[in-house]
Amino acid sequence: MSTTERGAALVTGGGSGIGRAIALRLAEDGFATAVLDLNADAAESVAEEARKNGHEAIALGGVDVSDRDQVNAALDRAKRALGPVLVLVNNAGKTGFKEFLKITDESWDQIMAVNLSGPFYCCQAAIPDMIAAGWGRIVNISSSSAHSGQQYMTHYVASKSGLIGLTKSLALEFGPKGITVNTVPPGFVDTPMLRGSEQRGLLGNSVEDIAAVTPVRRAGRPEDIAAACSFLISEEAGYITGQIIGVNGGRNT
Ligand code: NAP
Protein backbone atom coordinates (compact mmCIF):
# COMPACT_ATOMS: atom_id res chain seq x y z
CA MET A 1 0.00 0.00 0.00
CA SER A 2 1.16 3.55 -0.69
CA THR A 3 1.04 6.06 2.15
CA THR A 4 -2.05 7.73 0.72
CA GLU A 5 -3.81 4.36 0.44
CA ARG A 6 -2.80 3.79 4.06
CA GLY A 7 -5.10 6.61 5.15
CA ALA A 8 -4.48 9.13 7.87
CA ALA A 9 -2.41 9.04 11.04
CA LEU A 10 -3.64 10.45 14.35
CA VAL A 11 -1.31 11.24 17.25
CA THR A 12 -2.77 12.04 20.67
CA GLY A 13 -0.86 14.51 22.80
CA GLY A 14 0.72 15.58 19.52
CA GLY A 15 1.17 19.19 20.62
CA SER A 16 4.25 18.70 22.79
CA GLY A 17 7.36 16.64 23.42
CA ILE A 18 7.29 13.07 22.16
CA GLY A 19 3.88 13.41 20.48
CA ARG A 20 5.02 16.47 18.55
CA ALA A 21 8.05 14.59 17.21
CA ILE A 22 5.91 11.59 16.26
CA ALA A 23 3.35 13.75 14.44
CA LEU A 24 6.04 15.60 12.49
CA ARG A 25 7.80 12.32 11.64
CA LEU A 26 4.63 10.61 10.40
CA ALA A 27 3.82 13.67 8.28
CA GLU A 28 7.38 13.44 6.90
CA ASP A 29 6.75 9.74 6.20
CA GLY A 30 3.83 10.75 3.98
CA PHE A 31 0.82 10.31 6.20
CA ALA A 32 -1.89 12.95 6.29
CA THR A 33 -1.62 13.64 10.00
CA ALA A 34 -4.10 14.73 12.67
CA VAL A 35 -2.51 16.33 15.73
CA LEU A 36 -4.83 15.83 18.70
CA ASP A 37 -4.12 17.62 21.95
CA LEU A 38 -5.86 19.11 24.96
CA ASN A 39 -3.82 22.23 24.27
CA ALA A 40 -5.42 23.75 21.16
CA ASP A 41 -2.63 26.27 20.45
CA ALA A 42 0.03 23.58 20.70
CA ALA A 43 -1.87 21.24 18.36
CA GLU A 44 -2.34 24.04 15.82
CA SER A 45 1.31 25.03 15.98
CA VAL A 46 2.49 21.46 15.26
CA ALA A 47 -0.01 21.03 12.40
CA GLU A 48 1.13 24.37 11.00
CA GLU A 49 4.78 23.27 11.23
CA ALA A 50 3.96 20.09 9.27
CA ARG A 51 2.07 22.10 6.64
CA LYS A 52 5.00 24.52 6.32
CA ASN A 53 7.17 21.48 5.60
CA GLY A 54 4.81 20.69 2.71
CA HIS A 55 2.70 18.00 4.40
CA GLU A 56 -1.02 17.55 4.94
CA ALA A 57 -1.93 18.02 8.59
CA ILE A 58 -4.79 19.25 10.75
CA ALA A 59 -5.09 20.12 14.41
CA LEU A 60 -7.69 18.55 16.67
CA GLY A 61 -7.27 21.00 19.51
CA GLY A 62 -8.98 21.11 22.88
CA VAL A 63 -9.76 17.39 22.77
CA ASP A 64 -9.53 15.41 25.99
CA VAL A 65 -8.78 11.73 25.31
CA SER A 66 -10.43 10.76 28.58
CA ASP A 67 -13.81 11.85 27.20
CA ARG A 68 -15.30 9.26 24.85
CA ASP A 69 -17.66 11.71 23.11
CA GLN A 70 -14.82 14.12 22.40
CA VAL A 71 -12.69 11.28 21.06
CA ASN A 72 -15.45 10.04 18.75
CA ALA A 73 -16.10 13.56 17.45
CA ALA A 74 -12.36 14.11 16.86
CA LEU A 75 -12.00 10.85 14.93
CA ASP A 76 -14.99 11.86 12.79
CA ARG A 77 -13.37 15.24 12.07
CA ALA A 78 -10.11 13.57 11.12
CA LYS A 79 -11.89 11.16 8.82
CA ARG A 80 -13.86 13.90 7.09
CA ALA A 81 -10.72 16.03 6.59
CA LEU A 82 -8.06 13.41 5.84
CA GLY A 83 -9.74 10.05 5.26
CA PRO A 84 -10.01 7.07 7.59
CA VAL A 85 -7.53 6.95 10.44
CA LEU A 86 -5.51 3.79 9.84
CA VAL A 87 -2.54 4.76 12.02
CA LEU A 88 -3.15 5.60 15.67
CA VAL A 89 -0.48 6.62 18.17
CA ASN A 90 -1.81 6.81 21.72
CA ASN A 91 0.73 9.15 23.26
CA ALA A 92 -1.20 11.61 25.46
CA GLY A 93 -0.30 10.99 29.05
CA LYS A 94 -0.64 12.38 32.53
CA THR A 95 1.98 11.89 35.18
CA GLY A 96 1.69 11.89 38.95
CA PHE A 97 3.99 11.75 41.94
CA LYS A 98 2.70 10.94 45.41
CA GLU A 99 3.40 8.57 48.26
CA PHE A 100 1.16 5.56 47.74
CA LEU A 101 -0.82 6.03 50.95
CA LYS A 102 -1.60 9.63 49.94
CA ILE A 103 -2.89 8.96 46.44
CA THR A 104 -6.51 10.13 46.31
CA ASP A 105 -9.29 8.38 44.42
CA GLU A 106 -9.60 11.48 42.26
CA SER A 107 -5.94 11.46 41.25
CA TRP A 108 -5.98 7.67 40.62
CA ASP A 109 -9.10 8.01 38.45
CA GLN A 110 -7.71 10.97 36.47
CA ILE A 111 -4.48 9.19 35.62
CA MET A 112 -6.28 5.99 34.65
CA ALA A 113 -8.76 8.03 32.58
CA VAL A 114 -6.07 9.74 30.49
CA ASN A 115 -3.44 6.99 30.28
CA LEU A 116 -5.64 3.91 29.93
CA SER A 117 -9.26 4.81 29.18
CA GLY A 118 -8.06 7.36 26.58
CA PRO A 119 -6.30 4.69 24.47
CA PHE A 120 -9.30 2.38 25.00
CA TYR A 121 -11.67 5.02 23.56
CA CYS A 122 -9.30 5.93 20.72
CA CYS A 123 -8.79 2.28 19.74
CA GLN A 124 -12.53 1.59 19.77
CA ALA A 125 -13.09 4.64 17.58
CA ALA A 126 -10.32 3.86 15.07
CA ILE A 127 -10.29 0.07 14.72
CA PRO A 128 -13.52 -0.34 12.68
CA ASP A 129 -12.01 1.65 9.77
CA MET A 130 -8.77 -0.36 10.08
CA ILE A 131 -10.78 -3.58 9.83
CA ALA A 132 -12.62 -2.23 6.78
CA ALA A 133 -9.26 -1.38 5.16
CA GLY A 134 -7.69 -4.73 6.13
CA TRP A 135 -4.69 -2.74 7.42
CA GLY A 136 -3.91 -0.72 10.49
CA ARG A 137 -1.16 0.27 12.86
CA ILE A 138 -1.49 1.16 16.54
CA VAL A 139 1.43 2.24 18.72
CA ASN A 140 0.83 2.87 22.41
CA ILE A 141 3.33 5.02 24.26
CA SER A 142 3.68 3.41 27.68
CA SER A 143 6.67 3.99 29.97
CA SER A 144 9.92 2.34 31.01
CA SER A 145 8.61 2.68 34.56
CA ALA A 146 6.31 -0.21 33.73
CA HIS A 147 9.46 -2.38 33.32
CA SER A 148 11.02 -1.29 36.56
CA GLY A 149 8.30 0.06 38.82
CA GLN A 150 8.77 3.55 40.23
CA GLN A 151 8.24 4.60 43.79
CA TYR A 152 5.71 7.39 44.35
CA MET A 153 4.29 6.85 40.84
CA THR A 154 2.12 3.80 41.54
CA HIS A 155 -0.97 5.24 39.82
CA TYR A 156 1.04 6.27 36.74
CA VAL A 157 2.96 2.98 36.55
CA ALA A 158 -0.22 0.94 37.03
CA SER A 159 -1.88 2.84 34.16
CA LYS A 160 1.11 2.35 31.85
CA SER A 161 1.32 -1.35 32.77
CA GLY A 162 -2.35 -1.60 31.86
CA LEU A 163 -1.54 -0.05 28.50
CA ILE A 164 0.94 -2.85 27.86
CA GLY A 165 -1.80 -5.42 28.59
CA LEU A 166 -4.17 -3.56 26.26
CA THR A 167 -1.48 -3.67 23.55
CA LYS A 168 -0.83 -7.41 23.84
CA SER A 169 -4.50 -8.36 23.87
CA LEU A 170 -5.43 -6.14 20.92
CA ALA A 171 -2.50 -7.58 18.95
CA LEU A 172 -3.93 -11.08 19.35
CA GLU A 173 -7.50 -10.07 18.54
CA PHE A 174 -6.77 -7.93 15.50
CA GLY A 175 -3.68 -9.56 13.98
CA PRO A 176 -5.94 -11.60 11.67
CA LYS A 177 -7.46 -8.32 10.40
CA GLY A 178 -4.12 -6.88 9.25
CA ILE A 179 -3.70 -4.61 12.26
CA THR A 180 -0.51 -4.55 14.31
CA VAL A 181 -0.45 -3.20 17.85
CA ASN A 182 2.80 -2.49 19.67
CA THR A 183 3.97 -0.41 22.57
CA VAL A 184 6.99 1.84 22.92
CA PRO A 185 7.89 2.52 26.55
CA PRO A 186 10.14 5.59 26.55
CA GLY A 187 12.69 6.14 29.27
CA PHE A 188 14.08 9.50 30.29
CA VAL A 189 13.24 11.61 27.24
CA ASP A 190 13.96 15.33 27.37
CA THR A 191 10.48 16.87 27.07
CA PRO A 192 8.42 19.48 28.93
CA MET A 193 7.04 16.64 31.07
CA LEU A 194 10.53 15.50 32.13
CA ARG A 195 11.75 19.07 32.71
CA GLY A 196 8.61 19.71 34.79
CA SER A 197 9.51 16.73 37.01
CA GLU A 198 13.09 18.03 37.26
CA GLN A 199 11.88 21.50 38.28
CA ARG A 200 9.68 20.03 41.00
CA GLY A 201 12.73 18.09 42.32
CA LEU A 202 11.11 14.73 41.55
CA LEU A 203 14.06 13.24 39.64
CA GLY A 204 16.40 13.48 42.61
CA ASN A 205 19.03 14.94 40.29
CA SER A 206 19.31 17.13 37.18
CA VAL A 207 18.50 15.76 33.74
CA GLU A 208 22.15 16.30 32.78
CA ASP A 209 23.48 14.37 35.80
CA ILE A 210 21.17 11.45 35.11
CA ALA A 211 22.10 11.52 31.41
CA ALA A 212 25.78 11.24 32.42
CA VAL A 213 25.16 7.82 34.01
CA THR A 214 22.73 6.55 31.37
CA PRO A 215 24.43 3.76 29.36
CA VAL A 216 24.38 5.75 26.09
CA ARG A 217 25.47 8.89 28.02
CA ARG A 218 22.66 11.18 26.96
CA ALA A 219 19.00 11.82 27.62
CA GLY A 220 16.52 10.54 25.07
CA ARG A 221 15.25 12.87 22.38
CA PRO A 222 11.62 12.92 21.27
CA GLU A 223 12.92 12.02 17.80
CA ASP A 224 14.27 8.71 19.20
CA ILE A 225 10.73 7.67 20.05
CA ALA A 226 9.40 9.00 16.75
CA ALA A 227 11.91 6.88 14.83
CA ALA A 228 10.77 3.71 16.60
CA CYS A 229 7.13 4.58 15.89
CA SER A 230 7.92 5.28 12.25
CA PHE A 231 9.47 1.82 11.90
CA LEU A 232 6.62 0.03 13.69
CA ILE A 233 4.14 1.79 11.42
CA SER A 234 6.08 0.93 8.25
CA GLU A 235 5.17 -1.90 5.91
CA GLU A 236 8.43 -3.66 6.86
CA ALA A 237 7.25 -4.05 10.45
CA GLY A 238 4.16 -6.07 9.52
CA TYR A 239 5.43 -9.18 11.34
CA ILE A 240 5.98 -7.26 14.60
CA THR A 241 2.93 -7.14 16.83
CA GLY A 242 2.15 -7.35 20.54
CA GLN A 243 5.70 -6.27 21.32
CA ILE A 244 7.27 -3.93 23.85
CA ILE A 245 10.01 -1.99 22.06
CA GLY A 246 11.97 -0.18 24.76
CA VAL A 247 13.65 3.10 23.77
CA ASN A 248 15.53 4.12 26.88
CA GLY A 249 19.28 4.44 26.22
CA GLY A 250 19.90 1.13 27.98
CA ARG A 251 18.43 2.25 31.31
CA ASN A 252 16.12 -0.77 31.23
CA THR A 253 17.06 -4.02 29.49
P1 NAP B 1 4.42 16.32 27.39
O1 NAP B 1 5.56 17.09 26.83
O2 NAP B 1 3.79 16.77 28.66
O3 NAP B 1 3.31 16.16 26.26
C1 NAP B 1 2.09 15.52 26.52
C2 NAP B 1 1.00 16.20 25.69
O4 NAP B 1 -0.21 15.46 25.93
C3 NAP B 1 0.76 17.64 26.12
O5 NAP B 1 0.60 18.48 25.00
C4 NAP B 1 -0.54 17.52 26.92
O6 NAP B 1 -1.32 18.71 26.91
C5 NAP B 1 -1.24 16.41 26.18
N1 NAP B 1 -2.30 15.84 27.00
C6 NAP B 1 -2.26 15.60 28.34
N2 NAP B 1 -3.43 15.10 28.74
C7 NAP B 1 -4.22 15.01 27.65
C8 NAP B 1 -5.55 14.60 27.43
N3 NAP B 1 -6.32 14.18 28.45
N4 NAP B 1 -6.06 14.62 26.18
C9 NAP B 1 -5.31 15.07 25.14
N5 NAP B 1 -4.05 15.52 25.29
C10 NAP B 1 -3.51 15.48 26.54
O7 NAP B 1 4.86 14.80 27.68
P2 NAP B 1 5.93 13.82 26.98
O8 NAP B 1 7.09 13.71 27.89
O9 NAP B 1 6.10 14.15 25.55
O10 NAP B 1 5.14 12.44 27.13
C11 NAP B 1 4.44 11.83 26.07
C12 NAP B 1 4.08 10.41 26.51
O11 NAP B 1 5.27 9.68 26.80
C13 NAP B 1 3.23 10.35 27.77
O12 NAP B 1 2.25 9.33 27.64
C14 NAP B 1 4.22 10.00 28.85
O13 NAP B 1 3.62 9.33 29.93
C15 NAP B 1 5.17 9.09 28.08
N6 NAP B 1 6.49 8.98 28.70
C16 NAP B 1 7.37 10.03 28.68
C17 NAP B 1 8.62 9.88 29.25
C18 NAP B 1 9.66 10.96 29.24
O14 NAP B 1 10.79 10.70 29.68
N7 NAP B 1 9.38 12.15 28.74
C19 NAP B 1 8.97 8.66 29.87
C20 NAP B 1 8.05 7.64 29.86
C21 NAP B 1 6.81 7.81 29.28
P3 NAP B 1 -1.21 19.73 28.14
O15 NAP B 1 0.18 20.28 28.09
O16 NAP B 1 -2.29 20.72 27.89
O17 NAP B 1 -1.44 18.90 29.38
Tab-separated table of C-alpha atoms and ligand atoms in Angstrom:
chain	number	residue	atom	x	y	z
A	1	MET	CA	0.000	0.000	0.000
A	2	SER	CA	1.160	3.553	-0.691
A	3	THR	CA	1.040	6.064	2.149
A	4	THR	CA	-2.054	7.726	0.715
A	5	GLU	CA	-3.806	4.362	0.440
A	6	ARG	CA	-2.802	3.792	4.057
A	7	GLY	CA	-5.104	6.610	5.151
A	8	ALA	CA	-4.480	9.126	7.868
A	9	ALA	CA	-2.411	9.040	11.038
A	10	LEU	CA	-3.637	10.452	14.348
A	11	VAL	CA	-1.313	11.238	17.252
A	12	THR	CA	-2.770	12.036	20.666
A	13	GLY	CA	-0.862	14.509	22.803
A	14	GLY	CA	0.717	15.583	19.519
A	15	GLY	CA	1.167	19.186	20.616
A	16	SER	CA	4.245	18.699	22.790
A	17	GLY	CA	7.365	16.639	23.423
A	18	ILE	CA	7.286	13.071	22.156
A	19	GLY	CA	3.875	13.405	20.475
A	20	ARG	CA	5.018	16.470	18.551
A	21	ALA	CA	8.054	14.589	17.211
A	22	ILE	CA	5.913	11.588	16.259
A	23	ALA	CA	3.350	13.752	14.445
A	24	LEU	CA	6.044	15.596	12.486
A	25	ARG	CA	7.802	12.323	11.640
A	26	LEU	CA	4.628	10.609	10.399
A	27	ALA	CA	3.819	13.667	8.282
A	28	GLU	CA	7.376	13.439	6.904
A	29	ASP	CA	6.750	9.741	6.196
A	30	GLY	CA	3.834	10.754	3.979
A	31	PHE	CA	0.816	10.309	6.195
A	32	ALA	CA	-1.888	12.948	6.293
A	33	THR	CA	-1.623	13.640	10.000
A	34	ALA	CA	-4.097	14.731	12.669
A	35	VAL	CA	-2.510	16.331	15.732
A	36	LEU	CA	-4.829	15.826	18.702
A	37	ASP	CA	-4.119	17.620	21.948
A	38	LEU	CA	-5.855	19.108	24.963
A	39	ASN	CA	-3.818	22.233	24.275
A	40	ALA	CA	-5.417	23.751	21.161
A	41	ASP	CA	-2.627	26.269	20.448
A	42	ALA	CA	0.032	23.582	20.696
A	43	ALA	CA	-1.872	21.244	18.355
A	44	GLU	CA	-2.342	24.037	15.817
A	45	SER	CA	1.310	25.031	15.977
A	46	VAL	CA	2.488	21.460	15.261
A	47	ALA	CA	-0.007	21.025	12.404
A	48	GLU	CA	1.133	24.373	11.001
A	49	GLU	CA	4.778	23.271	11.227
A	50	ALA	CA	3.964	20.089	9.273
A	51	ARG	CA	2.071	22.096	6.641
A	52	LYS	CA	5.004	24.523	6.320
A	53	ASN	CA	7.170	21.476	5.601
A	54	GLY	CA	4.806	20.691	2.711
A	55	HIS	CA	2.701	18.004	4.400
A	56	GLU	CA	-1.018	17.554	4.944
A	57	ALA	CA	-1.933	18.021	8.592
A	58	ILE	CA	-4.787	19.246	10.751
A	59	ALA	CA	-5.093	20.124	14.412
A	60	LEU	CA	-7.687	18.547	16.665
A	61	GLY	CA	-7.272	20.995	19.515
A	62	GLY	CA	-8.982	21.110	22.879
A	63	VAL	CA	-9.764	17.389	22.773
A	64	ASP	CA	-9.530	15.405	25.994
A	65	VAL	CA	-8.784	11.732	25.311
A	66	SER	CA	-10.428	10.763	28.578
A	67	ASP	CA	-13.814	11.854	27.199
A	68	ARG	CA	-15.303	9.260	24.846
A	69	ASP	CA	-17.659	11.706	23.106
A	70	GLN	CA	-14.816	14.122	22.402
A	71	VAL	CA	-12.689	11.275	21.063
A	72	ASN	CA	-15.448	10.040	18.746
A	73	ALA	CA	-16.101	13.565	17.454
A	74	ALA	CA	-12.364	14.111	16.858
A	75	LEU	CA	-12.002	10.850	14.929
A	76	ASP	CA	-14.987	11.861	12.791
A	77	ARG	CA	-13.375	15.244	12.074
A	78	ALA	CA	-10.105	13.574	11.122
A	79	LYS	CA	-11.890	11.156	8.816
A	80	ARG	CA	-13.857	13.904	7.086
A	81	ALA	CA	-10.721	16.026	6.590
A	82	LEU	CA	-8.062	13.412	5.839
A	83	GLY	CA	-9.743	10.045	5.259
A	84	PRO	CA	-10.012	7.072	7.590
A	85	VAL	CA	-7.528	6.952	10.442
A	86	LEU	CA	-5.506	3.790	9.843
A	87	VAL	CA	-2.542	4.762	12.023
A	88	LEU	CA	-3.148	5.602	15.670
A	89	VAL	CA	-0.483	6.619	18.166
A	90	ASN	CA	-1.805	6.811	21.719
A	91	ASN	CA	0.732	9.155	23.260
A	92	ALA	CA	-1.200	11.613	25.463
A	93	GLY	CA	-0.296	10.990	29.053
A	94	LYS	CA	-0.644	12.377	32.530
A	95	THR	CA	1.979	11.886	35.183
A	96	GLY	CA	1.694	11.885	38.952
A	97	PHE	CA	3.991	11.750	41.945
A	98	LYS	CA	2.697	10.938	45.409
A	99	GLU	CA	3.401	8.569	48.257
A	100	PHE	CA	1.161	5.559	47.740
A	101	LEU	CA	-0.818	6.033	50.946
A	102	LYS	CA	-1.596	9.635	49.944
A	103	ILE	CA	-2.895	8.959	46.442
A	104	THR	CA	-6.506	10.126	46.313
A	105	ASP	CA	-9.292	8.375	44.423
A	106	GLU	CA	-9.600	11.478	42.257
A	107	SER	CA	-5.941	11.456	41.254
A	108	TRP	CA	-5.984	7.673	40.623
A	109	ASP	CA	-9.095	8.013	38.454
A	110	GLN	CA	-7.715	10.974	36.465
A	111	ILE	CA	-4.479	9.190	35.624
A	112	MET	CA	-6.285	5.995	34.646
A	113	ALA	CA	-8.764	8.031	32.580
A	114	VAL	CA	-6.070	9.737	30.486
A	115	ASN	CA	-3.444	6.989	30.281
A	116	LEU	CA	-5.645	3.911	29.933
A	117	SER	CA	-9.262	4.814	29.182
A	118	GLY	CA	-8.058	7.359	26.578
A	119	PRO	CA	-6.300	4.693	24.468
A	120	PHE	CA	-9.303	2.377	25.002
A	121	TYR	CA	-11.670	5.019	23.558
A	122	CYS	CA	-9.297	5.931	20.717
A	123	CYS	CA	-8.792	2.284	19.736
A	124	GLN	CA	-12.531	1.591	19.768
A	125	ALA	CA	-13.092	4.644	17.576
A	126	ALA	CA	-10.325	3.858	15.066
A	127	ILE	CA	-10.291	0.071	14.722
A	128	PRO	CA	-13.523	-0.340	12.682
A	129	ASP	CA	-12.007	1.646	9.770
A	130	MET	CA	-8.773	-0.355	10.079
A	131	ILE	CA	-10.781	-3.581	9.834
A	132	ALA	CA	-12.619	-2.229	6.780
A	133	ALA	CA	-9.262	-1.379	5.157
A	134	GLY	CA	-7.688	-4.728	6.134
A	135	TRP	CA	-4.694	-2.745	7.419
A	136	GLY	CA	-3.911	-0.721	10.494
A	137	ARG	CA	-1.156	0.269	12.860
A	138	ILE	CA	-1.486	1.160	16.535
A	139	VAL	CA	1.432	2.237	18.722
A	140	ASN	CA	0.826	2.873	22.409
A	141	ILE	CA	3.333	5.019	24.264
A	142	SER	CA	3.681	3.405	27.682
A	143	SER	CA	6.667	3.988	29.975
A	144	SER	CA	9.923	2.338	31.010
A	145	SER	CA	8.614	2.683	34.562
A	146	ALA	CA	6.305	-0.207	33.729
A	147	HIS	CA	9.459	-2.381	33.323
A	148	SER	CA	11.017	-1.288	36.555
A	149	GLY	CA	8.300	0.060	38.822
A	150	GLN	CA	8.769	3.551	40.226
A	151	GLN	CA	8.236	4.599	43.786
A	152	TYR	CA	5.713	7.394	44.346
A	153	MET	CA	4.294	6.846	40.842
A	154	THR	CA	2.118	3.803	41.542
A	155	HIS	CA	-0.965	5.243	39.820
A	156	TYR	CA	1.040	6.270	36.737
A	157	VAL	CA	2.963	2.982	36.550
A	158	ALA	CA	-0.224	0.940	37.028
A	159	SER	CA	-1.884	2.837	34.163
A	160	LYS	CA	1.106	2.347	31.854
A	161	SER	CA	1.324	-1.351	32.774
A	162	GLY	CA	-2.355	-1.604	31.857
A	163	LEU	CA	-1.544	-0.053	28.497
A	164	ILE	CA	0.944	-2.854	27.864
A	165	GLY	CA	-1.795	-5.417	28.593
A	166	LEU	CA	-4.167	-3.564	26.259
A	167	THR	CA	-1.476	-3.675	23.553
A	168	LYS	CA	-0.827	-7.410	23.836
A	169	SER	CA	-4.500	-8.357	23.874
A	170	LEU	CA	-5.427	-6.137	20.918
A	171	ALA	CA	-2.496	-7.584	18.953
A	172	LEU	CA	-3.932	-11.080	19.354
A	173	GLU	CA	-7.501	-10.074	18.543
A	174	PHE	CA	-6.771	-7.926	15.497
A	175	GLY	CA	-3.683	-9.556	13.981
A	176	PRO	CA	-5.940	-11.601	11.670
A	177	LYS	CA	-7.457	-8.318	10.401
A	178	GLY	CA	-4.116	-6.885	9.252
A	179	ILE	CA	-3.697	-4.609	12.265
A	180	THR	CA	-0.506	-4.551	14.311
A	181	VAL	CA	-0.451	-3.198	17.854
A	182	ASN	CA	2.797	-2.490	19.668
A	183	THR	CA	3.975	-0.409	22.575
A	184	VAL	CA	6.992	1.840	22.921
A	185	PRO	CA	7.887	2.522	26.549
A	186	PRO	CA	10.137	5.589	26.552
A	187	GLY	CA	12.691	6.137	29.271
A	188	PHE	CA	14.079	9.501	30.290
A	189	VAL	CA	13.245	11.608	27.239
A	190	ASP	CA	13.959	15.329	27.372
A	191	THR	CA	10.477	16.872	27.070
A	192	PRO	CA	8.425	19.478	28.927
A	193	MET	CA	7.036	16.639	31.070
A	194	LEU	CA	10.533	15.504	32.129
A	195	ARG	CA	11.752	19.071	32.715
A	196	GLY	CA	8.615	19.713	34.788
A	197	SER	CA	9.511	16.733	37.006
A	198	GLU	CA	13.085	18.029	37.258
A	199	GLN	CA	11.883	21.500	38.283
A	200	ARG	CA	9.684	20.027	40.999
A	201	GLY	CA	12.728	18.089	42.324
A	202	LEU	CA	11.112	14.733	41.545
A	203	LEU	CA	14.055	13.241	39.643
A	204	GLY	CA	16.403	13.480	42.608
A	205	ASN	CA	19.031	14.941	40.286
A	206	SER	CA	19.315	17.128	37.182
A	207	VAL	CA	18.500	15.756	33.742
A	208	GLU	CA	22.147	16.303	32.785
A	209	ASP	CA	23.481	14.369	35.800
A	210	ILE	CA	21.167	11.447	35.111
A	211	ALA	CA	22.103	11.520	31.414
A	212	ALA	CA	25.780	11.240	32.419
A	213	VAL	CA	25.156	7.822	34.012
A	214	THR	CA	22.726	6.548	31.373
A	215	PRO	CA	24.425	3.761	29.358
A	216	VAL	CA	24.375	5.746	26.085
A	217	ARG	CA	25.470	8.888	28.017
A	218	ARG	CA	22.662	11.178	26.958
A	219	ALA	CA	18.996	11.816	27.617
A	220	GLY	CA	16.522	10.545	25.067
A	221	ARG	CA	15.246	12.870	22.385
A	222	PRO	CA	11.616	12.922	21.265
A	223	GLU	CA	12.924	12.016	17.804
A	224	ASP	CA	14.273	8.714	19.202
A	225	ILE	CA	10.733	7.674	20.055
A	226	ALA	CA	9.397	9.003	16.752
A	227	ALA	CA	11.914	6.878	14.833
A	228	ALA	CA	10.766	3.712	16.605
A	229	CYS	CA	7.133	4.585	15.885
A	230	SER	CA	7.922	5.277	12.251
A	231	PHE	CA	9.465	1.821	11.899
A	232	LEU	CA	6.616	0.027	13.695
A	233	ILE	CA	4.141	1.790	11.418
A	234	SER	CA	6.076	0.932	8.248
A	235	GLU	CA	5.174	-1.902	5.907
A	236	GLU	CA	8.427	-3.656	6.860
A	237	ALA	CA	7.249	-4.048	10.446
A	238	GLY	CA	4.157	-6.067	9.515
A	239	TYR	CA	5.430	-9.176	11.344
A	240	ILE	CA	5.976	-7.265	14.599
A	241	THR	CA	2.929	-7.141	16.834
A	242	GLY	CA	2.148	-7.354	20.537
A	243	GLN	CA	5.703	-6.269	21.319
A	244	ILE	CA	7.267	-3.935	23.845
A	245	ILE	CA	10.009	-1.988	22.057
A	246	GLY	CA	11.970	-0.177	24.761
A	247	VAL	CA	13.651	3.098	23.772
A	248	ASN	CA	15.531	4.120	26.884
A	249	GLY	CA	19.275	4.442	26.221
A	250	GLY	CA	19.902	1.133	27.982
A	251	ARG	CA	18.434	2.254	31.311
A	252	ASN	CA	16.117	-0.772	31.233
A	253	THR	CA	17.065	-4.017	29.492
B	1	NAP	P1	4.425	16.318	27.387
B	1	NAP	O1	5.555	17.088	26.835
B	1	NAP	O2	3.785	16.767	28.659
B	1	NAP	O3	3.309	16.163	26.263
B	1	NAP	C1	2.091	15.521	26.517
B	1	NAP	C2	1.005	16.196	25.690
B	1	NAP	O4	-0.212	15.463	25.928
B	1	NAP	C3	0.758	17.643	26.123
B	1	NAP	O5	0.600	18.479	25.000
B	1	NAP	C4	-0.538	17.524	26.923
B	1	NAP	O6	-1.322	18.707	26.905
B	1	NAP	C5	-1.241	16.411	26.179
B	1	NAP	N1	-2.299	15.836	26.997
B	1	NAP	C6	-2.263	15.602	28.340
B	1	NAP	N2	-3.431	15.096	28.741
B	1	NAP	C7	-4.223	15.011	27.646
B	1	NAP	C8	-5.554	14.599	27.432
B	1	NAP	N3	-6.321	14.177	28.455
B	1	NAP	N4	-6.062	14.622	26.175
B	1	NAP	C9	-5.306	15.069	25.144
B	1	NAP	N5	-4.050	15.515	25.294
B	1	NAP	C10	-3.511	15.478	26.537
B	1	NAP	O7	4.859	14.796	27.678
B	1	NAP	P2	5.934	13.819	26.979
B	1	NAP	O8	7.090	13.712	27.890
B	1	NAP	O9	6.100	14.145	25.550
B	1	NAP	O10	5.143	12.441	27.128
B	1	NAP	C11	4.444	11.827	26.070
B	1	NAP	C12	4.083	10.410	26.506
B	1	NAP	O11	5.272	9.676	26.799
B	1	NAP	C13	3.225	10.351	27.769
B	1	NAP	O12	2.254	9.332	27.645
B	1	NAP	C14	4.217	10.002	28.846
B	1	NAP	O13	3.618	9.328	29.931
B	1	NAP	C15	5.167	9.087	28.076
B	1	NAP	N6	6.494	8.985	28.699
B	1	NAP	C16	7.374	10.029	28.677
B	1	NAP	C17	8.625	9.883	29.246
B	1	NAP	C18	9.659	10.961	29.236
B	1	NAP	O14	10.790	10.705	29.683
B	1	NAP	N7	9.384	12.147	28.743
B	1	NAP	C19	8.975	8.660	29.867
B	1	NAP	C20	8.053	7.640	29.861
B	1	NAP	C21	6.813	7.808	29.279
B	1	NAP	P3	-1.207	19.728	28.142
B	1	NAP	O15	0.184	20.284	28.085
B	1	NAP	O16	-2.291	20.718	27.890
B	1	NAP	O17	-1.444	18.899	29.384
